[in-house]
């Protein structure tokens, strides 16, 4: 039987009105509850209660906004939290939305469903006891349940180890999944002077009564400068213990890539710990590759027992291995030793080992740059470092000291001392010749190169066809000049002193000043001018300037003076004795045996544009005294000499004049008829005078035959 009330319109009207009234009353009650909960007085009381005992003050704008859908939410603006016992701002929030769960209306402690912080500007720093300045804000005085936290468009100013690091566009999104932990995402931009570093991370945050744990924190970062981009990413497990105030990390991995430079690096840290402001890394190892196929780098590195504190860091041992390979050479380098860093003294190592080796690729072995050095090193900032090493270079004993420091001028100074027992340039000679015309050394033209002052001592230097002994010199080099001053060396069997310099002009300018004593003259002239017409031992004074990129240009521009005083030698290519014996001859025989021996030869030459001019050059032999005037073109090796030959056994005899023309290796020799027949009128008299002169000169050279003729 149907109930008549259900068919009554009045019943449904009353029911509807009652429901509406109930909903309105409920809404009114909820609104009133929300308003009461978020009243200025209640908010002020809640805030002060939350910050009681911290010594901080909190202020916010009176413009408070409230909403109750989908959850009771209060919006505060311009929130400022001060440092403890100070009016200095520690945290400023442009706007924050705090959304509570409905149960907060009747529970004693609130449940925050969603908390959004926008435009926060915070200062993070370590206090004297090692804690973070905002650490107390993470431990409210009353229990609060937070289900989701979002921080966006914020900035963090972090003061770490005396340096300020600023993170812009900071974003954090973390939610509570109960037993599954708190998944989070975080990103930001680390401010730099040129380009910022973009970074982001993600993981699951697990909190407990004794701390927190992130089982697998994933992160990545990147920086792009023009077309050069560097990216990095890594992973690892992080654990914080509040009981002993320590941070642990396990199974850390790092990967870095730079596609532009084809640089790739990987590193692994099995374990690290941070406790009482001390970071301990028992071990770290990694590997890298870089370069292009035509010049490929690869290497590895390893750190053992690193301990890092605020003002000091120690490393029991590190090992760095690197290898570079190109089409011609492969170069290997190994660096090992302990390291110590102190805030006021910088980075130093009391026992560092360096080994290097370079050899050829796909050709006959030619090992070089073979070094095994042990020493100490100290680096106190960018503008001050020094070192002291001993060992071997190319299997020869070596001692090396250096010091780099700023000066009152803008250019810093690099001082060095080098002592090497023996240096063979034979393995390097092909490269030296290939680069001989490349001009001023590029390394002195690139970037902020310091001024170099070096004291050099080398027992022996071997060069193809040349050997120098007991070399001592002072090297001064900068962007404008390279100078070897106070140069001393055993050269060509004798000793030489002086200086050598090179100026950074286009083309380079060279200046040679040498005072050589008792040296072998022929190799000296050969190396300087390609001129080998005189042999013997003697003294040479050299002051020459030249400018050019190759030997030809240098010879053509040669200017200066040359003084020779030679004993017991020979004039190669000319046999004066044979000339006097056989009479007039336009063509002389050639060969090493063609020469004019002498016991003394003196030359004073002025050189201009590669041409050596001289007057009154003298040659003394057993029977002859020769005086010569003329010139030699050092570039074309052509000479023009006017000789006057006298008989030393008969000084009253008439001298014989001779002309020498042509190439120094095979010159043409003729008698100077004009000087021989000067004053004679007819051809017969001239011929007779010439024959008598030659016959008399022959008797000079053959005194025994002169007696037989009598």
XYZ file of C-alpha atoms in Angstrom:
710
model
C 0.000 0.000 0.000
C 1.469 3.303 -1.002
C 2.098 6.008 1.557
C -0.014 8.999 0.621
C 2.612 11.343 2.046
C 5.075 10.359 -0.675
C 2.647 11.611 -3.261
C 2.093 14.831 -1.397
C 3.682 17.940 -2.852
C 3.811 19.570 0.561
C 6.030 16.754 1.849
C 8.646 17.165 -0.847
C 8.573 20.918 -0.508
C 9.190 20.683 3.237
C 11.975 18.155 2.649
C 13.681 20.342 0.076
C 13.421 23.417 2.246
C 14.816 21.493 5.205
C 17.764 20.201 3.130
C 18.546 23.643 1.813
C 18.361 25.086 5.297
C 20.663 22.301 6.524
C 23.185 22.911 3.739
C 23.089 26.636 4.280
C 23.573 26.168 7.986
C 26.393 23.702 7.375
C 28.052 26.085 4.942
C 27.584 28.911 7.354
C 29.061 26.866 10.146
C 31.999 25.836 7.942
C 32.541 29.383 6.763
C 32.343 30.613 10.327
C 34.757 27.896 11.382
C 37.171 28.761 8.580
C 36.903 32.449 9.350
C 37.408 31.757 13.020
C 40.351 29.472 12.255
C 41.904 32.024 9.893
C 41.048 35.146 11.811
C 43.895 37.625 12.252
C 43.933 36.903 15.947
C 44.016 33.126 15.456
C 46.731 33.341 12.746
C 48.815 35.631 14.922
C 48.432 33.294 17.883
C 49.284 30.228 15.797
C 52.343 31.884 14.278
C 53.702 33.125 17.572
C 53.068 29.720 19.105
C 54.931 28.019 16.241
C 57.965 30.305 16.611
C 58.035 30.437 20.373
C 61.478 29.740 21.754
C 63.310 30.434 18.465
C 64.020 34.090 19.152
C 62.672 34.945 15.712
C 60.069 37.522 14.779
C 57.516 37.015 12.001
C 55.556 39.677 10.200
C 53.049 39.567 7.355
C 50.651 41.847 5.527
C 47.226 42.574 6.975
C 45.761 41.637 3.593
C 44.721 38.080 4.524
C 42.697 36.047 2.067
C 40.603 32.996 2.927
C 38.846 30.308 0.916
C 37.184 27.028 1.836
C 36.983 25.129 -1.474
C 38.356 22.620 -2.233
C 39.944 22.915 1.224
C 40.202 25.622 3.872
C 43.002 27.843 2.631
C 44.602 31.005 3.944
C 46.797 33.288 1.824
C 49.450 35.444 3.487
C 51.540 38.071 1.717
C 54.936 39.632 2.410
C 55.857 37.204 5.153
C 59.148 38.107 6.862
C 61.031 35.900 9.326
C 64.058 37.374 11.094
C 67.284 35.875 12.308
C 67.240 34.741 15.976
C 67.561 37.647 18.383
C 67.866 40.047 15.453
C 65.809 42.217 13.145
C 67.841 41.063 10.127
C 65.717 39.201 7.582
C 66.461 35.501 7.206
C 63.476 34.593 5.011
C 61.050 36.674 3.000
C 58.046 35.143 1.222
C 56.159 37.157 -1.346
C 53.032 35.007 -1.053
C 52.097 31.696 0.571
C 48.965 29.546 0.390
C 48.326 27.164 3.286
C 45.564 24.643 2.587
C 44.358 22.643 5.589
C 42.514 19.366 5.742
C 38.915 19.595 6.932
C 39.837 17.580 10.002
C 41.917 20.526 11.154
C 38.667 22.267 12.071
C 38.081 19.912 14.986
C 41.552 18.441 15.705
C 44.040 20.059 18.065
C 46.880 19.927 15.501
C 46.452 20.966 11.888
C 46.850 18.773 8.839
C 48.332 20.755 5.948
C 47.099 19.238 2.713
C 48.963 21.643 0.419
C 51.407 24.415 1.191
C 52.530 26.629 -1.708
C 55.326 29.157 -1.201
C 55.847 31.653 -4.023
C 58.670 34.186 -4.359
C 60.674 33.164 -1.316
C 64.047 34.825 -0.742
C 66.120 33.015 1.866
C 69.644 33.325 3.261
C 71.267 29.999 4.195
C 74.466 29.892 6.219
C 76.242 27.744 8.780
C 76.225 28.841 12.407
C 79.215 28.603 14.722
C 78.070 25.198 15.971
C 77.892 23.842 12.414
C 74.127 23.988 12.035
C 72.183 25.751 9.293
C 70.604 29.047 10.271
C 67.093 27.923 9.210
C 67.372 24.420 10.639
C 65.086 25.199 13.605
C 62.212 26.023 11.223
C 62.082 22.372 10.163
C 61.251 21.259 13.706
C 58.024 22.984 14.797
C 57.173 23.090 18.485
C 53.856 21.302 17.843
C 53.333 18.287 15.593
C 52.061 19.175 12.139
C 51.201 16.861 9.271
C 52.313 18.145 5.858
C 51.042 16.204 2.847
C 52.385 18.374 0.023
C 54.834 21.270 -0.191
C 55.536 23.391 -3.276
C 58.177 26.125 -3.386
C 58.351 28.043 -6.670
C 59.975 31.106 -8.239
C 62.234 31.506 -5.219
C 65.845 32.450 -4.509
C 68.386 30.986 -2.102
C 71.480 32.881 -0.955
C 73.891 30.285 0.420
C 77.010 31.360 2.306
C 79.436 28.423 2.209
C 83.105 28.588 3.178
C 83.145 32.361 2.949
C 81.618 32.461 -0.532
C 78.084 33.365 -1.566
C 76.211 31.178 -4.037
C 72.814 32.282 -5.329
C 70.175 29.918 -6.691
C 67.463 31.553 -8.784
C 64.159 30.070 -9.981
C 64.274 27.556 -7.166
C 61.507 24.950 -7.330
C 60.610 22.104 -4.946
C 57.630 19.767 -5.092
C 57.355 17.107 -2.389
C 54.370 15.039 -1.329
C 53.644 12.462 1.348
C 52.886 8.953 0.092
C 52.776 7.415 3.527
C 54.794 4.231 3.819
C 56.216 4.721 0.306
C 58.044 7.869 1.386
C 57.918 11.376 -0.003
C 58.638 11.627 -3.755
C 60.101 15.002 -4.703
C 61.336 17.032 -7.634
C 63.708 19.936 -7.309
C 65.402 22.312 -9.763
C 66.965 25.718 -9.988
C 69.576 27.929 -11.600
C 72.950 28.615 -9.987
C 73.862 32.206 -10.755
C 77.207 32.891 -12.455
C 78.779 36.008 -13.984
C 78.404 34.773 -17.573
C 75.990 31.853 -17.893
C 74.007 30.183 -15.069
C 74.157 26.489 -14.277
C 70.791 24.807 -14.715
C 70.214 21.821 -12.422
C 67.474 19.467 -11.332
C 67.003 16.392 -9.174
C 64.448 13.806 -8.099
C 64.092 11.022 -5.577
C 62.084 9.647 -2.681
C 62.562 11.215 0.724
C 62.110 8.869 3.676
C 61.939 10.423 7.124
C 62.312 8.682 10.461
C 62.774 9.573 14.096
C 66.547 9.354 13.675
C 66.910 11.232 10.375
C 66.121 10.762 6.715
C 67.176 8.741 3.708
C 67.060 9.156 -0.093
C 67.673 5.691 -1.610
C 68.449 6.858 -5.141
C 68.903 10.561 -5.682
C 69.091 11.386 -9.394
C 70.423 14.749 -10.518
C 71.674 16.501 -13.626
C 73.119 19.894 -14.458
C 74.143 21.796 -17.567
C 75.768 25.033 -18.620
C 75.919 26.534 -22.103
C 78.337 29.272 -23.168
C 77.873 30.219 -26.822
C 78.187 26.909 -28.693
C 80.016 25.183 -25.855
C 77.724 23.076 -23.635
C 78.754 21.098 -20.566
C 76.358 18.644 -18.944
C 76.637 16.378 -15.905
C 74.467 13.851 -14.130
C 74.792 11.443 -11.244
C 73.103 9.216 -8.728
C 73.599 7.857 -5.227
C 72.088 7.048 -1.864
C 72.071 9.732 0.829
C 71.361 9.231 4.539
C 71.153 11.756 7.366
C 71.374 10.770 11.019
C 70.161 13.290 13.558
C 71.526 11.201 16.431
C 75.171 11.832 15.514
C 74.548 14.777 13.174
C 76.142 13.032 10.171
C 75.475 12.709 6.446
C 76.378 9.516 4.597
C 76.436 8.816 0.853
C 76.950 5.497 -0.897
C 77.471 4.320 -4.463
C 77.815 7.803 -5.904
C 78.368 8.073 -9.646
C 79.109 11.061 -11.852
C 79.144 11.547 -15.610
C 80.189 14.727 -17.414
C 80.007 15.416 -21.158
C 81.109 18.253 -23.417
C 80.208 17.392 -27.039
C 82.046 20.401 -28.447
C 85.380 19.257 -27.030
C 84.403 15.581 -27.229
C 85.094 15.434 -23.485
C 83.603 12.622 -21.405
C 84.287 11.885 -17.742
C 82.989 9.282 -15.320
C 83.710 9.011 -11.598
C 82.651 6.764 -8.730
C 82.675 7.322 -4.967
C 81.796 4.141 -3.052
C 81.245 6.015 0.204
C 81.562 9.439 1.800
C 80.581 10.917 5.145
C 80.078 14.404 6.545
C 80.233 14.802 10.312
C 81.284 17.652 12.579
C 82.070 19.780 9.517
C 84.513 17.148 8.229
C 83.961 15.507 4.834
C 85.708 12.149 4.477
C 86.078 10.375 1.122
C 87.919 7.050 1.529
C 88.341 6.602 -2.226
C 87.382 8.140 -5.559
C 88.254 6.910 -9.022
C 87.370 7.903 -12.545
C 88.343 8.059 -16.197
C 88.093 10.569 -19.043
C 88.475 10.925 -22.793
C 88.755 14.099 -24.864
C 89.912 15.514 -28.155
C 89.328 14.588 -31.755
C 90.549 11.565 -33.746
C 93.626 13.469 -34.907
C 94.565 14.263 -31.287
C 92.938 12.005 -28.715
C 93.264 12.296 -24.922
C 92.403 9.609 -22.405
C 93.272 9.065 -18.784
C 92.288 8.040 -15.292
C 92.486 9.436 -11.775
C 92.239 8.088 -8.244
C 92.023 9.706 -4.802
C 92.730 7.892 -1.533
C 91.626 9.046 1.922
C 90.509 12.609 1.330
C 89.513 14.659 4.379
C 88.022 18.124 3.891
C 87.444 20.649 6.669
C 86.524 24.313 6.658
C 90.105 25.586 6.658
C 92.158 22.505 5.791
C 91.942 19.529 3.446
C 94.226 16.509 3.219
C 94.666 13.788 0.624
C 96.849 10.810 1.480
C 97.539 10.062 -2.163
C 96.304 10.862 -5.655
C 97.185 9.311 -8.981
C 96.605 10.992 -12.333
C 97.380 9.257 -15.622
C 96.946 10.882 -19.031
C 97.855 9.973 -22.592
C 97.705 12.001 -25.789
C 97.954 10.346 -29.201
C 98.138 11.950 -32.633
C 99.350 10.817 -36.020
C 103.003 11.293 -35.058
C 103.467 10.897 -31.301
C 101.978 9.360 -28.193
C 102.676 11.180 -24.925
C 102.136 9.632 -21.490
C 102.062 11.472 -18.156
C 101.673 10.219 -14.586
C 101.382 12.401 -11.492
C 101.185 10.951 -7.962
C 101.595 12.078 -4.377
C 99.842 13.494 -1.303
C 98.133 16.889 -1.184
C 97.477 19.390 1.585
C 95.290 22.482 1.347
C 95.275 25.156 4.050
C 93.156 28.252 3.929
C 96.033 30.647 4.583
C 98.765 28.701 2.773
C 97.036 27.270 -0.273
C 97.665 23.912 -1.929
C 100.925 22.058 -1.391
C 102.570 18.677 -1.726
C 105.742 17.655 0.055
C 106.408 14.627 -2.146
C 104.943 14.677 -5.630
C 106.134 12.379 -8.428
C 106.024 13.170 -12.142
C 106.854 10.794 -14.992
C 106.547 11.552 -18.713
C 107.356 9.746 -21.951
C 106.796 10.544 -25.610
C 107.399 8.119 -28.478
C 106.581 7.854 -32.160
C 103.527 6.189 -33.703
C 103.750 3.770 -36.657
C 107.444 4.418 -37.239
C 110.852 3.652 -35.748
C 110.941 4.331 -32.001
C 112.279 7.729 -30.969
C 111.642 8.064 -27.216
C 112.026 11.529 -25.729
C 110.679 13.721 -22.917
C 111.613 10.838 -20.627
C 111.321 12.292 -17.136
C 111.181 10.927 -13.613
C 110.958 13.763 -11.110
C 110.223 13.971 -7.401
C 109.772 17.172 -5.474
C 107.531 19.623 -3.683
C 104.914 22.054 -4.904
C 103.049 24.967 -3.330
C 100.213 27.009 -4.816
C 98.959 29.939 -2.770
C 96.260 31.398 -4.952
C 96.185 32.235 -8.647
C 99.198 34.543 -8.644
C 101.640 32.729 -6.369
C 103.065 29.209 -6.759
C 106.448 27.517 -6.559
C 108.094 24.125 -6.845
C 111.338 22.213 -6.385
C 112.006 18.986 -8.320
C 114.914 16.604 -8.771
C 115.302 13.501 -10.885
C 116.147 12.723 -14.491
C 115.200 14.124 -17.889
C 115.982 11.953 -20.902
C 117.867 9.708 -18.451
C 120.140 12.571 -17.347
C 120.215 14.110 -13.833
C 118.039 17.228 -13.552
C 117.306 19.785 -10.836
C 114.488 22.284 -11.311
C 113.175 25.090 -9.100
C 110.560 27.678 -10.048
C 108.549 30.468 -8.472
C 105.565 32.342 -9.901
C 104.535 35.571 -8.229
C 102.858 38.915 -8.970
C 104.824 42.124 -9.456
C 104.099 45.813 -9.197
C 103.577 45.734 -12.943
C 100.607 44.025 -14.567
C 102.714 41.111 -15.836
C 103.591 38.459 -13.216
C 107.073 36.965 -12.929
C 108.149 33.335 -13.328
C 111.608 32.689 -11.890
C 113.319 29.360 -12.481
C 116.591 27.533 -12.054
C 117.504 24.568 -14.262
C 120.536 22.311 -13.888
C 120.863 19.409 -16.336
C 123.872 17.164 -16.816
C 123.334 16.452 -20.506
C 120.794 17.403 -23.162
C 120.668 15.689 -26.533
C 118.616 17.561 -29.104
C 118.906 14.738 -31.626
C 115.438 13.263 -30.839
C 113.909 16.747 -31.173
C 115.869 17.997 -34.181
C 113.282 17.266 -36.866
C 110.649 19.254 -34.966
C 113.095 22.089 -34.303
C 113.910 22.373 -37.994
C 110.234 22.158 -38.968
C 109.401 25.065 -36.650
C 112.538 27.102 -37.320
C 110.649 29.474 -39.614
C 107.505 29.819 -37.538
C 108.578 33.114 -36.006
C 108.338 34.163 -32.383
C 107.273 31.296 -30.059
C 103.486 31.154 -29.983
C 103.393 30.287 -26.279
C 104.796 33.742 -25.454
C 102.156 35.468 -27.586
C 99.059 33.740 -26.212
C 97.130 34.888 -23.154
C 98.495 36.319 -19.891
C 102.014 34.904 -20.160
C 104.346 35.943 -17.302
C 107.794 37.427 -17.666
C 110.330 34.601 -17.412
C 113.708 34.849 -15.667
C 115.610 31.567 -15.575
C 119.129 30.561 -14.610
C 120.281 27.638 -16.764
C 123.236 25.301 -16.340
C 123.708 22.355 -18.708
C 126.798 20.173 -18.698
C 126.548 19.161 -22.334
C 124.253 19.882 -25.290
C 124.401 17.671 -28.362
C 123.206 19.032 -31.708
C 123.745 17.359 -35.090
C 127.292 18.356 -36.038
C 127.812 20.442 -32.898
C 128.466 19.982 -29.203
C 128.360 22.593 -26.436
C 129.875 21.977 -22.998
C 129.425 23.620 -19.604
C 126.647 25.964 -20.685
C 125.654 28.737 -18.293
C 123.208 31.511 -19.127
C 120.353 33.666 -17.877
C 117.121 33.396 -19.840
C 114.780 36.404 -19.937
C 111.597 36.090 -21.984
C 108.324 37.956 -22.403
C 105.983 38.958 -25.213
C 108.592 41.269 -26.741
C 112.029 39.698 -26.299
C 113.876 36.456 -25.597
C 117.395 36.986 -24.281
C 120.184 34.613 -23.284
C 122.544 36.888 -21.374
C 125.839 36.051 -19.660
C 126.055 33.095 -22.014
C 129.077 30.865 -21.416
C 129.823 27.570 -23.110
C 132.517 25.267 -24.355
C 132.107 25.522 -28.116
C 134.082 24.072 -31.058
C 136.845 22.949 -28.714
C 137.182 26.355 -27.017
C 135.210 28.772 -24.878
C 132.676 31.436 -25.780
C 130.959 34.179 -23.803
C 128.317 36.712 -24.748
C 124.621 36.935 -25.397
C 121.866 35.934 -27.811
C 118.511 37.670 -28.217
C 115.350 37.453 -30.307
C 112.843 40.299 -30.732
C 109.155 39.797 -31.469
C 109.087 41.639 -34.776
C 107.706 40.580 -38.149
C 109.813 38.745 -39.155
C 111.770 38.122 -35.926
C 115.007 39.980 -35.276
C 118.075 38.196 -33.882
C 121.162 39.644 -32.199
C 124.300 37.576 -31.545
C 127.222 38.824 -29.443
C 130.005 36.353 -28.723
C 133.654 36.426 -27.697
C 135.041 33.002 -28.607
C 138.503 31.932 -27.464
C 140.638 29.118 -28.938
C 137.780 27.635 -30.973
C 137.808 25.633 -34.201
C 137.115 28.334 -36.760
C 135.858 26.268 -39.689
C 132.717 24.780 -37.997
C 132.044 28.173 -36.420
C 131.965 29.938 -39.798
C 130.069 27.039 -41.355
C 127.265 27.233 -38.763
C 127.073 31.021 -38.848
C 127.380 31.748 -42.561
C 127.646 28.432 -44.407
C 131.244 29.559 -45.086
C 133.998 26.946 -44.741
C 137.081 28.460 -46.406
C 139.249 28.781 -43.285
C 140.424 26.164 -40.815
C 142.494 26.321 -37.675
C 142.063 27.347 -34.064
C 141.741 30.890 -32.865
C 139.661 33.677 -31.433
C 136.515 35.278 -32.812
C 134.596 38.378 -31.783
C 131.066 38.429 -33.192
C 128.415 41.147 -33.083
C 125.701 40.408 -35.635
C 122.060 41.354 -36.191
C 119.706 39.637 -38.633
C 116.000 39.549 -39.405
C 114.056 36.801 -41.146
C 112.055 33.597 -41.027
C 114.631 31.338 -42.703
C 118.358 31.048 -43.219
C 118.329 32.842 -46.563
C 116.478 35.859 -45.174
C 118.769 35.953 -42.153
C 121.934 35.907 -44.280
C 120.599 38.572 -46.661
C 119.775 40.913 -43.765
C 122.942 40.227 -41.779
C 124.663 43.278 -40.313
C 127.465 43.792 -37.815
C 131.121 42.939 -37.409
C 133.352 39.872 -37.261
C 136.939 39.702 -36.025
C 139.067 36.577 -36.505
C 142.532 35.715 -35.240
C 143.408 32.196 -36.432
C 146.551 30.164 -35.724
C 147.967 27.150 -37.571
C 145.262 26.795 -40.173
C 144.658 26.875 -43.895
C 142.813 28.897 -46.514
C 140.693 26.247 -48.236
C 140.068 26.339 -51.992
C 143.131 28.435 -52.881
C 146.743 27.184 -53.185
C 148.926 30.279 -53.357
C 152.068 28.148 -53.408
C 150.863 26.330 -56.520
C 149.914 29.616 -58.155
C 153.393 30.983 -57.647
C 154.920 27.721 -58.851
C 152.969 27.358 -62.103
C 152.562 30.975 -63.010
C 149.417 32.568 -64.345
C 146.420 30.255 -64.180
C 142.844 31.299 -64.626
C 141.504 28.014 -63.335
C 142.755 26.239 -60.246
C 142.208 22.624 -59.291
C 139.541 21.970 -56.684
C 139.208 19.621 -53.745
C 139.929 19.433 -50.049
C 143.695 19.294 -50.717
C 143.662 22.693 -52.422
C 144.630 25.100 -49.657
C 147.107 27.655 -48.438
C 148.544 26.734 -45.032
C 149.325 29.536 -42.584
C 150.454 29.942 -39.026
C 148.448 33.135 -38.438
C 145.467 34.813 -40.085
C 143.712 38.029 -38.964
C 140.458 39.504 -40.255
C 138.394 42.559 -39.323
C 135.152 42.518 -41.264
C 132.176 44.858 -41.447
C 129.009 43.094 -42.634
C 126.133 44.931 -44.296
C 123.110 43.256 -45.930
C 124.885 39.919 -45.919
C 128.097 41.170 -47.558
C 131.329 41.019 -45.559
C 133.779 43.850 -46.371
C 137.351 43.847 -45.058
C 140.625 45.691 -45.530
C 144.186 44.788 -44.586
C 143.388 41.180 -43.812
C 146.693 39.419 -43.179
C 147.919 35.850 -43.673
C 151.337 34.694 -42.461
C 152.859 31.409 -43.639
C 156.353 29.960 -43.633
C 157.430 31.910 -46.731
C 154.578 34.318 -47.410
C 152.962 37.409 -45.994
C 149.652 38.115 -47.722
C 147.582 41.276 -47.348
C 144.046 41.168 -48.749
C 141.250 43.656 -49.367
C 137.813 42.768 -50.683
C 134.418 41.363 -49.876
C 132.445 38.121 -49.675
C 128.735 37.824 -50.404
C 127.649 35.370 -47.705
C 124.351 34.697 -49.455
C 125.697 33.805 -52.915
C 129.092 32.605 -51.574
C 130.821 34.828 -54.145
C 134.052 36.641 -53.285
C 136.241 39.390 -54.693
C 139.745 39.647 -53.218
C 142.813 41.720 -54.109
C 145.923 40.118 -52.605
C 149.450 41.405 -52.252
C 151.942 38.576 -51.641
C 155.351 39.277 -50.067
C 158.369 37.056 -49.525
C 159.023 36.793 -45.796
C 162.536 35.425 -46.496
C 163.386 38.431 -48.649
C 161.367 41.447 -47.493
C 163.079 43.681 -50.055
C 161.759 41.614 -52.966
C 158.951 43.037 -55.019
C 155.494 41.736 -53.876
C 153.147 39.992 -56.299
C 149.547 41.201 -56.634
C 146.794 38.625 -57.277
C 143.083 38.902 -57.973
C 140.637 36.232 -56.775
C 137.073 36.185 -58.088
C 134.141 33.745 -58.138
C 132.646 31.121 -55.848
C 134.494 30.494 -52.605
C 134.548 26.738 -53.294
C 136.346 27.072 -56.653
C 137.446 30.641 -57.340
C 139.282 32.042 -60.358
C 142.776 33.366 -59.599
C 144.690 35.811 -61.829
C 147.746 37.985 -61.453
C 147.240 41.722 -61.345
C 149.231 42.629 -64.501
C 148.667 46.335 -64.087
C 150.398 46.422 -60.738
C 153.219 44.086 -61.822
C 154.059 46.054 -64.997
C 153.370 49.483 -63.614
C 155.812 51.984 -65.247
C 156.804 49.751 -68.214
C 155.961 50.847 -71.755
C 156.338 47.964 -74.274
C 154.956 44.406 -74.183
C 158.363 42.756 -74.172
C 159.430 44.602 -71.074
C 156.152 43.744 -69.378
C 156.491 40.047 -70.256
C 160.068 39.953 -69.034
C 159.136 41.669 -65.782
C 156.330 39.198 -65.227
C 158.548 36.164 -65.862
C 161.265 37.487 -63.584
C 158.769 38.148 -60.833
C 157.284 34.664 -61.025
C 160.739 33.065 -61.179
C 161.821 35.000 -58.154
C 158.704 34.026 -56.245
C 159.336 30.385 -57.126
C 162.794 30.647 -55.654
C 161.160 31.967 -52.474
C 159.205 28.764 -52.215
C 162.125 26.507 -53.310
C 165.355 27.798 -51.746
C 167.193 24.506 -52.496
C 166.609 24.910 -56.252
C 167.853 28.469 -56.043
C 171.199 27.177 -54.775
C 171.334 24.565 -57.591
C 170.744 27.207 -60.251
C 173.790 29.021 -59.024
